[in-house]
XYZ file of C-alpha atoms in Angstrom:
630
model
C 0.000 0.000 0.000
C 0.855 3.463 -1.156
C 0.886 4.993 2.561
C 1.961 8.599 1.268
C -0.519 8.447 -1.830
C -3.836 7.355 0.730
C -3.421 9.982 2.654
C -3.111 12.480 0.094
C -6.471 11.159 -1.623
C -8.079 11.207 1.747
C -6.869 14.741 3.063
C -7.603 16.313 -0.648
C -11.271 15.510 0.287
C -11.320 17.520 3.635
C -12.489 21.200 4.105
C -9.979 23.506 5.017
C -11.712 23.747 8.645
C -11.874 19.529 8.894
C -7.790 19.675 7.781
C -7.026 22.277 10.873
C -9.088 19.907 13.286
C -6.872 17.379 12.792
C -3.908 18.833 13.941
C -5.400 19.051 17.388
C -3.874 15.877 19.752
C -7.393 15.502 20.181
C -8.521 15.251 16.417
C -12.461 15.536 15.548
C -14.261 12.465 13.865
C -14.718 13.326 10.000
C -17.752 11.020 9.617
C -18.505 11.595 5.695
C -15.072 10.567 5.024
C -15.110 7.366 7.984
C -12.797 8.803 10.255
C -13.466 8.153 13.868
C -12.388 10.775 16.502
C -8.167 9.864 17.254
C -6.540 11.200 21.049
C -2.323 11.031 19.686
C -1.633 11.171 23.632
C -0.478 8.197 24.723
C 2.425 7.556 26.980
C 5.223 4.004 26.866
C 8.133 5.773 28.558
C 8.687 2.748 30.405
C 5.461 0.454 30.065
C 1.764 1.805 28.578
C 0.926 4.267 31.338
C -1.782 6.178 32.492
C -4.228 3.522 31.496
C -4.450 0.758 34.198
C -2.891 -2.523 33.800
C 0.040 -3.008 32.617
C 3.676 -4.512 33.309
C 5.645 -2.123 34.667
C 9.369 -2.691 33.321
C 12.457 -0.715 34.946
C 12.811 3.104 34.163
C 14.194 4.254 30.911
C 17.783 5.310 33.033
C 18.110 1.562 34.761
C 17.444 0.260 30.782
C 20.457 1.896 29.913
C 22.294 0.453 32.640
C 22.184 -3.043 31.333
C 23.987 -2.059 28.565
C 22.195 -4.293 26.576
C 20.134 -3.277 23.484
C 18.650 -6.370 22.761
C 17.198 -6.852 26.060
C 16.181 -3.302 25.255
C 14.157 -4.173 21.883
C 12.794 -6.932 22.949
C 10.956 -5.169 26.266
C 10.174 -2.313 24.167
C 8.439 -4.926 21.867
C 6.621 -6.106 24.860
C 5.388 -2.709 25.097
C 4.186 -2.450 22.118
C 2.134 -5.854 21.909
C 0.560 -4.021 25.272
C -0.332 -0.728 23.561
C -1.888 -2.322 20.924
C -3.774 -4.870 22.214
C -5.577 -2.472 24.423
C -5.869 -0.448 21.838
C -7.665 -3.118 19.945
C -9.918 -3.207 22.776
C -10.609 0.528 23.559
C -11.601 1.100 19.698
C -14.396 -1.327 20.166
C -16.224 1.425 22.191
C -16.063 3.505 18.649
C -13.359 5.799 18.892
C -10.057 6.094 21.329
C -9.650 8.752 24.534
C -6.308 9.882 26.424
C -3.702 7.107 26.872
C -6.025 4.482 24.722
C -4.119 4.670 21.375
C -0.739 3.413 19.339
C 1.602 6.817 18.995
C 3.371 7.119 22.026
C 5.289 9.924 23.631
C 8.465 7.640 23.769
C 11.676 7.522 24.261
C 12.939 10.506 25.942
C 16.637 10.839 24.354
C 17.694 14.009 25.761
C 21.418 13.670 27.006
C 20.956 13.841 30.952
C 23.906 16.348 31.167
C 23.535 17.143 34.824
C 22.484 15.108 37.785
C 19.962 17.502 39.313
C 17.832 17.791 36.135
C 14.665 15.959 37.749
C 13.745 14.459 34.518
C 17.108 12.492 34.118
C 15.847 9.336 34.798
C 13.718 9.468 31.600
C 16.661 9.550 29.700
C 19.424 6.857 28.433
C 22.027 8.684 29.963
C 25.029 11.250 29.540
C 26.427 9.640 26.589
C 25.035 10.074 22.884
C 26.222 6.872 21.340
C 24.674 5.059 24.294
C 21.329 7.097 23.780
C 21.306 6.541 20.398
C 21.600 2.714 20.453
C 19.362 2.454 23.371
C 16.790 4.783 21.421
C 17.046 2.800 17.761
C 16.675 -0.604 20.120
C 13.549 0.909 21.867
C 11.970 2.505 18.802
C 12.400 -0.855 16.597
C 10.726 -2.733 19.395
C 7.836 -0.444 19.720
C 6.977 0.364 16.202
C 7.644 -3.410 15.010
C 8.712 -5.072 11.700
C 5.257 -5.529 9.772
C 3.844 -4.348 6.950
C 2.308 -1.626 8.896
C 3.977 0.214 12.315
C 2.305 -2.004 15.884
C 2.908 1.425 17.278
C 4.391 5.063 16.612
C 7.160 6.160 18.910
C 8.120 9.714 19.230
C 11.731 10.953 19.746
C 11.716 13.748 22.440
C 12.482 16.686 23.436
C 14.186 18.861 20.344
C 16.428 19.657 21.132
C 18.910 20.783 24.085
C 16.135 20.147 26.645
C 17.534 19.289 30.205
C 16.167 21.920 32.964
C 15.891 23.910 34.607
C 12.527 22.558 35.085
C 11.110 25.580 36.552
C 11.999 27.808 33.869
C 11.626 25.585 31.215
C 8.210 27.660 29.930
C 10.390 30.518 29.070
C 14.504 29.164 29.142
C 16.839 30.250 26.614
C 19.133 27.144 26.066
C 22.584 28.850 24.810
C 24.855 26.363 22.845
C 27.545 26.337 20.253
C 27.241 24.174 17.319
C 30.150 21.999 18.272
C 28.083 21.049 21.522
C 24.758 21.245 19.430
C 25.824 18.296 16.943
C 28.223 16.023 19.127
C 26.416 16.231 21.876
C 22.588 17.450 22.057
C 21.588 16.163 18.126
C 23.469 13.438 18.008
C 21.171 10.320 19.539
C 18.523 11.809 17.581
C 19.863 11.496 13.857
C 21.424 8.695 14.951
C 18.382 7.183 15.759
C 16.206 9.009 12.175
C 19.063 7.004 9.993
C 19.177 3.789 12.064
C 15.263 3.327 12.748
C 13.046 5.455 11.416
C 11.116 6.932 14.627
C 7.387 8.464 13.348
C 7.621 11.413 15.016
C 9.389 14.109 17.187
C 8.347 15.992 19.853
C 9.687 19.688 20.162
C 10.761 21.095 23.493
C 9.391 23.790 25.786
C 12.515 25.655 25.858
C 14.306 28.396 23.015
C 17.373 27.262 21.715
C 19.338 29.942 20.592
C 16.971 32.101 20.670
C 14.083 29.966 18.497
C 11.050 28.296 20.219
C 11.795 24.566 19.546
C 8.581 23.850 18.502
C 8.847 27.025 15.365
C 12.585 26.294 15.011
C 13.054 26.390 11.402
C 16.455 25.692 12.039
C 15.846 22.914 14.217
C 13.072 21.573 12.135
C 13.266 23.021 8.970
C 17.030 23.002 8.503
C 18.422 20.130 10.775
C 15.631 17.459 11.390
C 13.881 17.399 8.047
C 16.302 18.867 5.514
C 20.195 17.454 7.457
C 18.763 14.199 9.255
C 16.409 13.528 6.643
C 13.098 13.193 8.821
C 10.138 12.334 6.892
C 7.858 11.723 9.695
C 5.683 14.034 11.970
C 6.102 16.696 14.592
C 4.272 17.147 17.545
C 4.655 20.149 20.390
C 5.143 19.484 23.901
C 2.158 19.789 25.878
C 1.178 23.614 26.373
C 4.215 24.753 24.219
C 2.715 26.618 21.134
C 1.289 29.163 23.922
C 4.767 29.409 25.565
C 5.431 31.300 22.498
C 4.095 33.958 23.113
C 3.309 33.932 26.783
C 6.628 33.230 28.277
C 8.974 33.445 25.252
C 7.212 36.744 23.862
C 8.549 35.603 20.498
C 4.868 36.894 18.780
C 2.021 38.660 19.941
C -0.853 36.055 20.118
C -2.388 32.452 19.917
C -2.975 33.143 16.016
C 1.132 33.925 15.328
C 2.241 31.280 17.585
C 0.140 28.641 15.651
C 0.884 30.044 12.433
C 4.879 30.571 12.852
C 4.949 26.965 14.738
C 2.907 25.182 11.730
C 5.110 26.925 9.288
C 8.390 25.703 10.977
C 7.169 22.080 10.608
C 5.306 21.353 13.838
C 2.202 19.288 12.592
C 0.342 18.533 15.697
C -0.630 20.637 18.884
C -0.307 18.764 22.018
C -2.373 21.593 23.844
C -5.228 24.009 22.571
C -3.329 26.835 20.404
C -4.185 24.949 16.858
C -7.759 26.137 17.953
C -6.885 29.168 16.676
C -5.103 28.294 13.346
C -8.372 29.292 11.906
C -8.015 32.975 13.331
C -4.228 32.907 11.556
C -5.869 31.672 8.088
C -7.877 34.294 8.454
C -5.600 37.452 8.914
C -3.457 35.467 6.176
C -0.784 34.175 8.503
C -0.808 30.746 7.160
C -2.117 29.085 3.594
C -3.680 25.957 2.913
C -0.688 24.480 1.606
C 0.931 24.267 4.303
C -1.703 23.115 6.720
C -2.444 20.203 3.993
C 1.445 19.488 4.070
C 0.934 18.891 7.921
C -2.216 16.857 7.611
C -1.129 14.886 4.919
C 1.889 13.710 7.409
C -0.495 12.798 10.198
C -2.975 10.824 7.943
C -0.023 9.065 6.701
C 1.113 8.165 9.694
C -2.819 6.436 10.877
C -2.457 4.769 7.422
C 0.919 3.027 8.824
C -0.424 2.249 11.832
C -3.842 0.181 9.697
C -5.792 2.349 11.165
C -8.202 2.148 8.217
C -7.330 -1.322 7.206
C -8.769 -4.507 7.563
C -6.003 -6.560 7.049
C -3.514 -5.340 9.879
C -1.203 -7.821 11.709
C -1.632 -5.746 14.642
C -4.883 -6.292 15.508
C -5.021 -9.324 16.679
C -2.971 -8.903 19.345
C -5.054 -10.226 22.257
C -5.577 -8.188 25.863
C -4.166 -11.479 27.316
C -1.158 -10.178 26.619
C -1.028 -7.508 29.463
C 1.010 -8.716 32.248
C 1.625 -11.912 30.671
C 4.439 -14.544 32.602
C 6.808 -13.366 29.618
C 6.538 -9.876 29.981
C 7.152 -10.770 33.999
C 10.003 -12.421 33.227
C 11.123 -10.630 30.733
C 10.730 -7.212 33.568
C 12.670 -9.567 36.133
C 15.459 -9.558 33.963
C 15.796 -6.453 33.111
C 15.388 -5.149 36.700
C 18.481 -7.859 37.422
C 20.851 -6.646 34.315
C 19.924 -2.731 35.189
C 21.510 -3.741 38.615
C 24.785 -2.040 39.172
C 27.191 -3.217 41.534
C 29.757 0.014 42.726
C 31.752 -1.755 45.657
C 32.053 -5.335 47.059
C 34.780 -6.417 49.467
C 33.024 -10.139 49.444
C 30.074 -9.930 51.651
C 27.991 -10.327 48.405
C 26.368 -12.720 47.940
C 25.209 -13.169 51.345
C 26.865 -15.849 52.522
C 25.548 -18.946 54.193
C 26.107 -18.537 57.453
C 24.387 -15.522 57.828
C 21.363 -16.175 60.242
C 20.284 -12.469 60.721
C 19.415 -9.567 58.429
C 18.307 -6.325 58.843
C 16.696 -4.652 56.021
C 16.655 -0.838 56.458
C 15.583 2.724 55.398
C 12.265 4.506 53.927
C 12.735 2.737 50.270
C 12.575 -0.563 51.420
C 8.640 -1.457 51.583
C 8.534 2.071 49.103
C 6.121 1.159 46.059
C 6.861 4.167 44.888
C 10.265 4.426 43.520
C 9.385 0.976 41.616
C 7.637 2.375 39.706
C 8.813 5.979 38.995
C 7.260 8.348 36.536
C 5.046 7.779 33.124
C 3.765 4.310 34.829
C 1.006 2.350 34.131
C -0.732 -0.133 37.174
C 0.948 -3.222 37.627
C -1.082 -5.953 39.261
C 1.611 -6.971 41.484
C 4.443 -5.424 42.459
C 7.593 -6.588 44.922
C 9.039 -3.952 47.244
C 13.064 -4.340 48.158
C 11.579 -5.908 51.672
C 9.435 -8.349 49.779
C 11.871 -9.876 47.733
C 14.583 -10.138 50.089
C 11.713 -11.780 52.391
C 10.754 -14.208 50.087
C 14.167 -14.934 49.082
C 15.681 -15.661 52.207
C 17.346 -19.409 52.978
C 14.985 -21.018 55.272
C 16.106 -20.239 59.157
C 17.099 -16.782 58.402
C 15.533 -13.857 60.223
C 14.783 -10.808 58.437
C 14.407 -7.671 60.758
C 12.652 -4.515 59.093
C 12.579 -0.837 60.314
C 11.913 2.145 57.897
C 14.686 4.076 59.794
C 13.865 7.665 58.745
C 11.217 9.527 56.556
C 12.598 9.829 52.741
C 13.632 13.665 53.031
C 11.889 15.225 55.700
C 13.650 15.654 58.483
C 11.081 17.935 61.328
C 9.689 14.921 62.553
C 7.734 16.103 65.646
C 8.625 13.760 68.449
C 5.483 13.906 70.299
C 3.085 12.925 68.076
C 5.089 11.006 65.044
C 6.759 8.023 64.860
C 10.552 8.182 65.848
C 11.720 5.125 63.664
C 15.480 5.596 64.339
C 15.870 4.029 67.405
C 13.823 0.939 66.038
C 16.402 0.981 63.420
C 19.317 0.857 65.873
C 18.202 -1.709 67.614
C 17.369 -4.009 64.119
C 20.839 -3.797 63.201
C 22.028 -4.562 66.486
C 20.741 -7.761 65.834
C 21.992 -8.273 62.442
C 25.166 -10.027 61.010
C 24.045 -7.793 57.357
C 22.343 -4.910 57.090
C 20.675 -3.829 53.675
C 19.792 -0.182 53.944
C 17.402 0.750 51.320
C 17.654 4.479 50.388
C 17.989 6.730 47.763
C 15.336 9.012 46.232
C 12.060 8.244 44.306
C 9.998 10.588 41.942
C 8.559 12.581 44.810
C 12.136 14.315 44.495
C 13.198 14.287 41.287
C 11.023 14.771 38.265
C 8.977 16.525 35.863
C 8.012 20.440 36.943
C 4.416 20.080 38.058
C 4.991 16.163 39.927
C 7.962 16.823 43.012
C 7.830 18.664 45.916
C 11.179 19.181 46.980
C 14.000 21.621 48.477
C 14.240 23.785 45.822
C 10.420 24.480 45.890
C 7.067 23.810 45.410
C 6.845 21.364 42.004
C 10.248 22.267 40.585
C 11.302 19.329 39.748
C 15.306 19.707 39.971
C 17.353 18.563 42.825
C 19.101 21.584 44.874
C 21.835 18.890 45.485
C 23.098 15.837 44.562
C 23.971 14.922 48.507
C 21.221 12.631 50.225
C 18.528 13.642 52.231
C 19.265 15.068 55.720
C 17.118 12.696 57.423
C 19.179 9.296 55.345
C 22.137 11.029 56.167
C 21.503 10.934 60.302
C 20.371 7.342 59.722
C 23.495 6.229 57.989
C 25.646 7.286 60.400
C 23.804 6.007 63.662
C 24.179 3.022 62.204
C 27.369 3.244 60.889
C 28.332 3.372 64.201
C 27.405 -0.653 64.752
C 30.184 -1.947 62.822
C 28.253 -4.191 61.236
C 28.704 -4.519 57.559
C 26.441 -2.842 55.678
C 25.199 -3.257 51.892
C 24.248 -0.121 51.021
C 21.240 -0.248 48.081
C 20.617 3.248 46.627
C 17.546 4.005 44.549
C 17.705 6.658 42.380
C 17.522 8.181 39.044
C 20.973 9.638 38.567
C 23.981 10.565 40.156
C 23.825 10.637 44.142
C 26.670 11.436 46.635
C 27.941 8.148 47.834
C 31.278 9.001 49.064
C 30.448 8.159 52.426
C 28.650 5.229 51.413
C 31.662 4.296 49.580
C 33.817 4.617 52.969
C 31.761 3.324 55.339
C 29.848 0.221 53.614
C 30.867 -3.141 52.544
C 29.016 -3.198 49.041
C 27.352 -0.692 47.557
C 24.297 -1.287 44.831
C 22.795 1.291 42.248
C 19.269 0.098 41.740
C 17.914 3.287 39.998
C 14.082 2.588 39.443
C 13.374 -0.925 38.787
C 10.313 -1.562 37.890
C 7.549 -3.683 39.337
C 9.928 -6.941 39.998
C 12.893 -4.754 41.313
C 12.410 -6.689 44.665
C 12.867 -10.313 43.464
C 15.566 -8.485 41.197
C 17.766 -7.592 44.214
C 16.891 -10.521 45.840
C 18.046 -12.681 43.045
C 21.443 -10.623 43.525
C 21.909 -10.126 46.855
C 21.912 -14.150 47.656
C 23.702 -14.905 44.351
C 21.122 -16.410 42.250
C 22.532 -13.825 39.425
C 25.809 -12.369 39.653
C 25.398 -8.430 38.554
C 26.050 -6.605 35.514
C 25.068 -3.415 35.474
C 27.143 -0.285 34.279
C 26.728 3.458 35.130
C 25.175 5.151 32.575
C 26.043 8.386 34.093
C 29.146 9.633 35.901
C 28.702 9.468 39.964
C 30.283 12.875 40.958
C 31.826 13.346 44.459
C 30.206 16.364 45.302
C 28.147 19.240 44.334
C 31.200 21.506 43.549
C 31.913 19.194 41.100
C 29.104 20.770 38.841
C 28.891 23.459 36.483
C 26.635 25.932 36.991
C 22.896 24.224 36.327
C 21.800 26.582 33.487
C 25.265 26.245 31.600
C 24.529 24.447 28.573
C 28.422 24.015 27.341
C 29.288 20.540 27.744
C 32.526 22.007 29.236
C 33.299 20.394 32.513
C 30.225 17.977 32.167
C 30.199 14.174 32.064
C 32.417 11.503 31.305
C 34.077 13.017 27.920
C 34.815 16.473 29.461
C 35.044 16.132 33.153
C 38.309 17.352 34.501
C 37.700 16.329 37.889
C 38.019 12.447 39.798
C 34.529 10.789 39.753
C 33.703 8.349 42.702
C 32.266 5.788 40.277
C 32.752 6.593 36.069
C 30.646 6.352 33.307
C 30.430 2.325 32.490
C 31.545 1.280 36.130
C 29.937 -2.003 37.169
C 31.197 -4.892 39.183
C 30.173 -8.760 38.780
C 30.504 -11.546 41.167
C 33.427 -13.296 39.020
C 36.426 -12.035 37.642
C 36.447 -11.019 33.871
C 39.591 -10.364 32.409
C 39.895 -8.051 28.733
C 42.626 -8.496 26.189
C 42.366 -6.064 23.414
C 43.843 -8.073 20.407
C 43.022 -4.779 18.042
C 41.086 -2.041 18.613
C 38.260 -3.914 17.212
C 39.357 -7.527 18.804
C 38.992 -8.341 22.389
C 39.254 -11.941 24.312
C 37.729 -12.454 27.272
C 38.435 -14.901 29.962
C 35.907 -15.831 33.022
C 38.723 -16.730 35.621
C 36.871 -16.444 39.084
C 33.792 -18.905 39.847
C 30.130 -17.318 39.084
C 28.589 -17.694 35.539
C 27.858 -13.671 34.345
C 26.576 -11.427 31.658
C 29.174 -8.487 31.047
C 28.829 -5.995 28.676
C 32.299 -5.065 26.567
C 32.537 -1.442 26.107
C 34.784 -0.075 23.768
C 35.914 3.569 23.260
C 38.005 6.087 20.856
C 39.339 9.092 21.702
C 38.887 12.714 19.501
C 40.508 13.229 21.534
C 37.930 12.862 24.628
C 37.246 9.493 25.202
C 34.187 8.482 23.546
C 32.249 5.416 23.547
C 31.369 4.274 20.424
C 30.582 0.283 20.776
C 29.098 -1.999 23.378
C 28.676 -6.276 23.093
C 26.788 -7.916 26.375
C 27.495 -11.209 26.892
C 26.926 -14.211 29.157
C 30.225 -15.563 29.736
C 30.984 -18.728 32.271
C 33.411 -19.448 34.784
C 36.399 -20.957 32.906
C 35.324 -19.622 29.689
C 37.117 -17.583 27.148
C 35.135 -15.261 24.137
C 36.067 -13.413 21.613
C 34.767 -10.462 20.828
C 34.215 -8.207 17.266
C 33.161 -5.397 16.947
């Protein structure tokens, strides 16, 4: 089927007032012409969300520490076969609402540059080649291999979108070309040329002084005439009126719409397209370029079957949501996003430990699971619950939450005082597990997190932990008892102490609805770890640039001057893995301690900054030697 050629049949039979209607994210029926009412808004950052059930894999950032884009594809696949098969369902009731339908506002490849941009989690990481690979793997999985797309996945934000979240209405990102291209741009034509996303989704923010979303250098220039883009573009939610509310770039509704549309933005995730009609009228737009738009989007429903009866798509049954595959399939990924900073041998747990204490406020926490952009998963295991029903018969797990997450005016009359309970747990103990960390009450999008910088900003102040973890941590530091130290997090948190003080030390970012039997499956050696840092773990907060500093001087692995505690692709296993570069393309690997383990080769060129530009995951067993091409 002609894709390109339908959709221009069907849109040359539309009015001029049915074409604008459909560049709404909420796009009218057209009856006469059999098509039903469409919502575009649908979210898969991580799993379907916003619309019940579903299986609830790791966050985007704990993806990207496995390292491993083929576990990557195949959960984003997973994804998909969920979209769509509620999908299938929802269109039974005639037409499709919010979160019901198959273009989805995923993957987020914005480079996370700096660790207190709240939205870093949603994100592959500091490095573009990483982003990139992660982001083809993810967008081949979603959209699928068929003769039409299982779902659309959009590329966002462009571009240079990383906070400040509570300016991000009205920002200015400055940036030189040389960052602009290696840096901000690169994951996403990396990701046009190597899987063919549908769409984009422009950013709140200016760069350079352009609205993203009526960039014509962005969109005009770069995306569609440089990267060769030939799918759609849709505006971030609200950010056609930023235009001229907060960026003051025009004067009205009417010359937001019109300059946006003109710069290549087909679709309004908001209501400023209402008002296209206003800018047709005072002659700020033609026809021919509002037909150009539609013509994209109907093309795009065509790829999807939307108005086909012979779809491969659509028979996708609803017993696919929350299958035992995609469980498994969660579990796995939750265990390879597992990174593993410090061990001095008390992981595994050994044997002969009869007594654990399992401490801190993300222990029995549902909610960093789960993170941001989540759908409902049907069941869930906390840290506590895994390591519960893990544990070797005979052992005695001891809980106590230990401290509230961050706040730290507990009023000792009439609140709970957990410390002391979590003093005397340890006491007890041979291990303690503390569980801590941050969830997505503290980092995240402007509008969801209520933190120290203010009332729904979004950023972190600092990348230090919480006051109130900090008190606990060193009470029971105090013990002498060694301590496994599990952080939860979506980026970069200051571990030095933890680093000090503790006998292992375990990244679990956001894992997802089986990141307790995950950990479990680690912690008593069921499956050794391999995880890597996706991001550079800095020492401290003077280690950062100022926050609104878009030069990539001074800023992750590739430019950092400083000493990081852990660097970018840090990750310890259980066994000992030995590398032997035969070429710069060749390396041999040799399995010489005693645990069976995936391990994920990364290899790197310098020009001159180290760069990494290929990665090969593995499952390599004791004894064994591999070699590697890449």
């Amino acid at each position: 089927m002609d894709f390109k050629k339908a959709a221009k049949e069907l849109v040359g039979q539309m009015t001029y007032a049915e074409k604008m209607a459909q560049m709404k994210y909420d796009a009218d029926a057209v009856e006469r012409l059999g098509i039903p009412r469409y919502n575009w808004w649908n979210e898969a950052l991580h799993g379907v969300a916003r619309s019940g059930a579903a299986t609830v894999f790791p966050q985007a950032i704990a993806m990207a520490a496995s390292f491993n884009p083929d576990l990557v594809q195949q959960v984003a696949s997973a994804i998909g076969d969920e979209a769509r098969a509620k999908y299938n369902e929802y269109k039974t009731f005639g037409d499709t609402l919010i979160y019901q339908g198959i273009t989805c506002w995923s993957p987020n490849i914005n480079i996370y540059r700096d660790p207190r941009w709240g939205r870093g989690h949603e994100t592959y990481g500091e490095d573009p080649y990483l982003t990139g690979v992660m982001g083809t793997a993810y967008v081949k999985g979603l959209q699928g291999n068929g003769k039409y797309r299982k779902c659309d996945a959009t590329l966002k934000h462009y571009a240079v979108h990383s906070g400040p979240e509570e300016k991000r209405h009205h920002f200015d990102a400055q940036v030189n070309d040389r960052d602009l291209y290696e840096t901000y741009l690169w994951a996403f034509r990396y990701v046009i040329e190597n899987a063919q996303p549908a769409a984009v989704m422009g950013a709140y923010n200016r760069t350079n002084g352009e609205a993203c979303c009526a960039s014509d250098r962005l969109i005009k220039d770069i995306l569609r005439g440089e990267f060769g883009f030939d799918g759609y573009v849709v505006s971030d939610c609200g950010a056609i009126r930023d235009i001229n509310e907060h960026h003051h770039l025009t004067n009205s509704l009417a010359e937001s719409s019109a300059l946006a549309v003109k710069a290549g933005c087909d679709l309004n995730c908001g209501s400023a397209y209402l008002w296209l009609s206003e800018a047709a009228e005072k002659g700020l737009i033609d026809e021919d370029t509002i037909t150009q738009s539609v013509e994209r989007l109907m093309e795009a429903r065509f790829r999807l079957g939307m108005f086909s009866d012979d779809c491969e798509y659509d028979n996708i049954p609803y017993d696919v949501v929350e299958c035992e595959k995609h469980i498994e399939l969660c579990r796995k990924m939750a265990q390879e996003s597992t990174v593993l900073l410090k061990n001095d041998g008390v992981l595994p747990i050994n044997k002969d430990v009869k007594n654990i204490a399992v401490i801190g406020p993300n222990a029995e926490s549902i909610t960093p699971l789960f993170s941001n952009y989540y759908g409902r998963a049907t069941r869930y295991t906390t840290l506590l619950r895994g390591i519960l029903d893990a544990a070797p018969e005979g052992v005695k797990v001891r809980y106590a939450l230990g401290c509230d997450l961050c706040r730290d005016d507990l009023n000792p009359k009439y609140e709970e005082m957990p410390l002391r309970e979590a003093v005397l747990a340890a006491k007890s103990a041979d291990v303690v597990i503390m569980c801590m960390g941050l969830d997505p009450g503290i980092e995240g999008e402007q509008g969801d997190t209520y933190n120290t910088i203010g009332l729904s900003a979004g950023d972190r102040a600092t990348i230090d932990l919480p006051l109130s973890q900090q008190k606990l941590f060193c009470e029971i530091s105090k013990l002498g008892k060694p301590v496994v130290f599990v952080n939860m997090s979506g980026g970069c948190v200051n571990l030095a102490q933890q680093h000090e003080k503790c006998s292992a030390v375990l990244q679990c970012f956001y894992p997802g609805a089986e990141g307790g039997n995950a950990l479990a499956d680690i912690l008593f050696g069921k499956v050794s770890p391999s995880g890597r840092l996706p991001v550079t773990f800095y020492r401290s907060d003077s280690d950062l640039p100022d926050f609104e500093d878009y030069s990539m001087e001074n800023r992750t692995y590739k430019f950092f001057r400083g000493s990081p505690l852990y660097p970018f692709g840090h990750g310890l296993t259980y066994s000992k893995i030995t590398e032997s570069w035969l070429d710069e393309d060749t390396v041999e690997l040799e399995n010489q301690g005693n645990y069976d383990t995936a391990y994920s080769v990364l290899k790197f060129e310098y020009i001159p900054h180290k760069n990494l530009c290929g990665i090969k995951k593995v499952f390599i067993r004791k004894g064994e030697k591999l070699t590697i091409k890449f």
